[in-house]
Amino acid sequence: ERVDALVVPRAAISQDGTGNDVVRVVDPDSRVISPTAVITGLQEGSFTEVLDGLSGDEIIIIDVTGG
C-alpha cells in the first residue's frame, strides 16, 4: 500500500500496438480523446497505480464494454 498513490480503474488502461500501457484522456476544451502513455505500478482489486504519465486532474475514458 502506498500513501497518496494515483490510481485508475483497470478498465481505463489498454495497450497500444507495441504493448505499452495507455489511458485515453479527454481534452476538456476541444473534447478530443488522445491515448496517453502511462507507466503502471501496483494493482489491487479493480484499480492500478499510475507511476508516470498522468498528473491526476485529467478526464479519462473507462472501457465498460470489456474490449
Backbone as JSON Lines, residues from 0, in Angstrom:
{"i":0,"aa":"E","n":[0.85,-1.18,0.0],"ca":[0.0,0.0,0.0],"c":[0.89,1.23,0.0]}
{"i":1,"aa":"R","n":[0.54,2.18,-0.86],"ca":[1.27,3.44,-0.93],"c":[0.35,4.6,-0.62]}
{"i":2,"aa":"V","n":[0.82,5.5,0.2],"ca":[0.04,6.68,0.55],"c":[0.09,7.68,-0.61]}
{"i":3,"aa":"D","n":[-1.04,8.29,-0.92],"ca":[-1.16,9.3,-1.98],"c":[-0.82,8.77,-3.37]}
{"i":4,"aa":"A","n":[-1.04,7.49,-3.61],"ca":[-0.79,6.92,-4.93],"c":[-1.9,7.36,-5.89]}
{"i":5,"aa":"L","n":[-1.53,7.61,-7.14],"ca":[-2.5,7.9,-8.19],"c":[-2.96,6.57,-8.77]}
{"i":6,"aa":"V","n":[-4.26,6.29,-8.66],"ca":[-4.79,5.03,-9.17],"c":[-5.93,5.32,-10.15]}
{"i":7,"aa":"V","n":[-6.09,4.41,-11.09],"ca":[-7.2,4.48,-12.05],"c":[-7.84,3.11,-12.11]}
{"i":8,"aa":"P","n":[-9.09,3.04,-12.53],"ca":[-9.71,1.73,-12.72],"c":[-8.93,0.95,-13.79]}
{"i":9,"aa":"R","n":[-8.79,-0.35,-13.58],"ca":[-8.07,-1.18,-14.56],"c":[-8.7,-1.08,-15.94]}
{"i":10,"aa":"A","n":[-10.01,-0.84,-15.99],"ca":[-10.72,-0.73,-17.27],"c":[-10.31,0.51,-18.06]}
{"i":11,"aa":"A","n":[-9.6,1.44,-17.42],"ca":[-9.14,2.64,-18.12],"c":[-7.84,2.4,-18.87]}
{"i":12,"aa":"I","n":[-7.16,1.3,-18.57],"ca":[-5.85,1.04,-19.16],"c":[-5.97,0.01,-20.28]}
{"i":13,"aa":"S","n":[-5.4,0.35,-21.41],"ca":[-5.32,-0.59,-22.53],"c":[-3.88,-0.58,-23.03]}
{"i":14,"aa":"Q","n":[-3.63,-1.33,-24.08],"ca":[-2.28,-1.36,-24.64],"c":[-2.32,-0.87,-26.08]}
{"i":15,"aa":"D","n":[-1.26,-0.15,-26.45],"ca":[-1.15,0.3,-27.83],"c":[-0.59,-0.85,-28.68]}
{"i":16,"aa":"G","n":[-0.34,-0.59,-29.94],"ca":[0.13,-1.63,-30.85],"c":[1.49,-2.22,-30.52]}
{"i":17,"aa":"T","n":[2.23,-1.55,-29.63],"ca":[3.56,-2.05,-29.27],"c":[3.61,-2.63,-27.87]}
{"i":18,"aa":"G","n":[2.45,-2.75,-27.22],"ca":[2.39,-3.35,-25.89],"c":[2.56,-2.38,-24.73]}
{"i":19,"aa":"N","n":[2.63,-1.09,-25.03],"ca":[2.74,-0.09,-23.96],"c":[1.36,0.22,-23.38]}
{"i":20,"aa":"D","n":[1.32,0.46,-22.08],"ca":[0.06,0.82,-21.42],"c":[-0.32,2.25,-21.78]}
{"i":21,"aa":"V","n":[-1.59,2.45,-22.11],"ca":[-2.1,3.78,-22.43],"c":[-3.45,3.99,-21.75]}
{"i":22,"aa":"V","n":[-3.74,5.24,-21.49],"ca":[-5.03,5.68,-20.96],"c":[-5.57,6.7,-21.93]}
{"i":23,"aa":"R","n":[-6.85,6.62,-22.26],"ca":[-7.47,7.61,-23.15],"c":[-7.89,8.82,-22.33]}
{"i":24,"aa":"V","n":[-7.31,9.99,-22.69],"ca":[-7.54,11.22,-21.95],"c":[-8.35,12.18,-22.82]}
{"i":25,"aa":"V","n":[-9.35,12.81,-22.21],"ca":[-10.21,13.77,-22.92],"c":[-9.74,15.19,-22.62]}
{"i":26,"aa":"D","n":[-9.51,15.97,-23.69],"ca":[-9.22,17.39,-23.52],"c":[-10.55,18.09,-23.24]}
{"i":27,"aa":"P","n":[-10.67,18.76,-22.09],"ca":[-11.97,19.34,-21.73],"c":[-12.42,20.48,-22.64]}
{"i":28,"aa":"D","n":[-11.49,21.14,-23.3],"ca":[-11.86,22.26,-24.16],"c":[-12.28,21.79,-25.55]}
{"i":29,"aa":"S","n":[-11.45,20.96,-26.17],"ca":[-11.74,20.52,-27.54],"c":[-12.56,19.23,-27.59]}
{"i":30,"aa":"R","n":[-12.62,18.53,-26.46],"ca":[-13.29,17.22,-26.35],"c":[-12.64,16.15,-27.22]}
{"i":31,"aa":"V","n":[-11.38,16.36,-27.55],"ca":[-10.61,15.38,-28.31],"c":[-10.05,14.34,-27.35]}
{"i":32,"aa":"I","n":[-10.17,13.08,-27.74],"ca":[-9.65,11.97,-26.93],"c":[-8.3,11.56,-27.49]}
{"i":33,"aa":"S","n":[-7.29,11.52,-26.6],"ca":[-5.93,11.16,-27.02],"c":[-5.4,10.03,-26.16]}
{"i":34,"aa":"P","n":[-4.78,9.02,-26.78],"ca":[-4.12,7.99,-25.98],"c":[-2.88,8.58,-25.33]}
{"i":35,"aa":"T","n":[-2.72,8.34,-24.04],"ca":[-1.6,8.87,-23.29],"c":[-0.84,7.7,-22.66]}
{"i":36,"aa":"A","n":[0.44,7.61,-22.94],"ca":[1.27,6.54,-22.39],"c":[1.42,6.71,-20.88]}
{"i":37,"aa":"V","n":[1.31,5.6,-20.17],"ca":[1.48,5.62,-18.72],"c":[2.4,4.48,-18.3]}
{"i":38,"aa":"I","n":[3.03,4.68,-17.16],"ca":[3.82,3.63,-16.51],"c":[3.0,3.19,-15.3]}
{"i":39,"aa":"T","n":[2.7,1.91,-15.24],"ca":[1.85,1.41,-14.15],"c":[2.69,0.74,-13.08]}
{"i":40,"aa":"G","n":[2.09,0.66,-11.89],"ca":[2.76,0.05,-10.75],"c":[1.9,-1.05,-10.16]}
{"i":41,"aa":"L","n":[1.62,-0.95,-8.89],"ca":[0.87,-1.97,-8.18],"c":[-0.57,-2.05,-8.65]}
{"i":42,"aa":"Q","n":[-1.14,-3.26,-8.55],"ca":[-2.54,-3.47,-8.85],"c":[-3.21,-4.05,-7.61]}
{"i":43,"aa":"E","n":[-4.39,-3.55,-7.32],"ca":[-5.16,-4.1,-6.21],"c":[-6.62,-4.07,-6.59]}
{"i":44,"aa":"G","n":[-7.25,-5.22,-6.59],"ca":[-8.65,-5.29,-6.97],"c":[-8.84,-4.79,-8.38]}
{"i":45,"aa":"S","n":[-9.72,-3.83,-8.54],"ca":[-10.02,-3.32,-9.88],"c":[-9.28,-2.0,-10.17]}
{"i":46,"aa":"F","n":[-8.24,-1.7,-9.4],"ca":[-7.5,-0.45,-9.59],"c":[-6.02,-0.72,-9.85]}
{"i":47,"aa":"T","n":[-5.41,0.17,-10.63],"ca":[-3.99,0.09,-10.96],"c":[-3.34,1.43,-10.66]}
{"i":48,"aa":"E","n":[-2.18,1.35,-10.03],"ca":[-1.41,2.55,-9.73],"c":[-0.75,3.09,-11.01]}
{"i":49,"aa":"V","n":[-0.76,4.4,-11.18],"ca":[-0.08,5.04,-12.3],"c":[1.12,5.79,-11.74]}
{"i":50,"aa":"L","n":[2.32,5.35,-12.13],"ca":[3.55,5.95,-11.63],"c":[3.98,7.17,-12.44]}
{"i":51,"aa":"D","n":[3.66,7.16,-13.74],"ca":[4.07,8.27,-14.61],"c":[3.12,8.36,-15.8]}
{"i":52,"aa":"G","n":[2.92,9.58,-16.29],"ca":[2.1,9.8,-17.48],"c":[0.83,10.58,-17.22]}
{"i":53,"aa":"L","n":[0.35,10.57,-15.98],"ca":[-0.84,11.34,-15.6],"c":[-0.52,12.19,-14.39]}
{"i":54,"aa":"S","n":[-1.19,13.35,-14.31],"ca":[-0.98,14.23,-13.15],"c":[-2.07,14.04,-12.1]}
{"i":55,"aa":"G","n":[-3.2,13.51,-12.51],"ca":[-4.29,13.28,-11.57],"c":[-5.5,14.16,-11.8]}
{"i":56,"aa":"D","n":[-5.36,15.18,-12.67],"ca":[-6.51,16.05,-12.92],"c":[-7.12,15.84,-14.3]}
{"i":57,"aa":"E","n":[-6.7,14.79,-14.99],"ca":[-7.23,14.5,-16.32],"c":[-8.61,13.87,-16.25]}
{"i":58,"aa":"I","n":[-9.34,14.0,-17.35],"ca":[-10.59,13.27,-17.55],"c":[-10.21,12.07,-18.4]}
{"i":59,"aa":"I","n":[-10.51,10.87,-17.89],"ca":[-10.13,9.66,-18.62],"c":[-11.36,8.87,-19.03]}
{"i":60,"aa":"I","n":[-11.16,8.05,-20.06],"ca":[-12.23,7.19,-20.58],"c":[-12.05,5.8,-19.99]}
{"i":61,"aa":"I","n":[-13.12,5.23,-19.51],"ca":[-13.1,3.87,-18.96],"c":[-13.86,2.96,-19.9]}
{"i":62,"aa":"D","n":[-13.23,1.86,-20.29],"ca":[-13.87,0.89,-21.18],"c":[-14.86,0.06,-20.39]}
{"i":63,"aa":"V","n":[-16.16,0.26,-20.66],"ca":[-17.18,-0.51,-19.96],"c":[-17.7,-1.67,-20.79]}
{"i":64,"aa":"T","n":[-17.14,-1.86,-22.0],"ca":[-17.59,-2.96,-22.86],"c":[-16.78,-4.21,-22.66]}
{"i":65,"aa":"G","n":[-15.61,-4.09,-21.98],"ca":[-14.76,-5.25,-21.76],"c":[-13.88,-5.58,-22.94]}
{"i":66,"aa":"G","n":[-13.79,-4.69,-23.93],"ca":[-13.0,-4.98,-25.11],"c":[-11.97,-4.03,-25.35]}
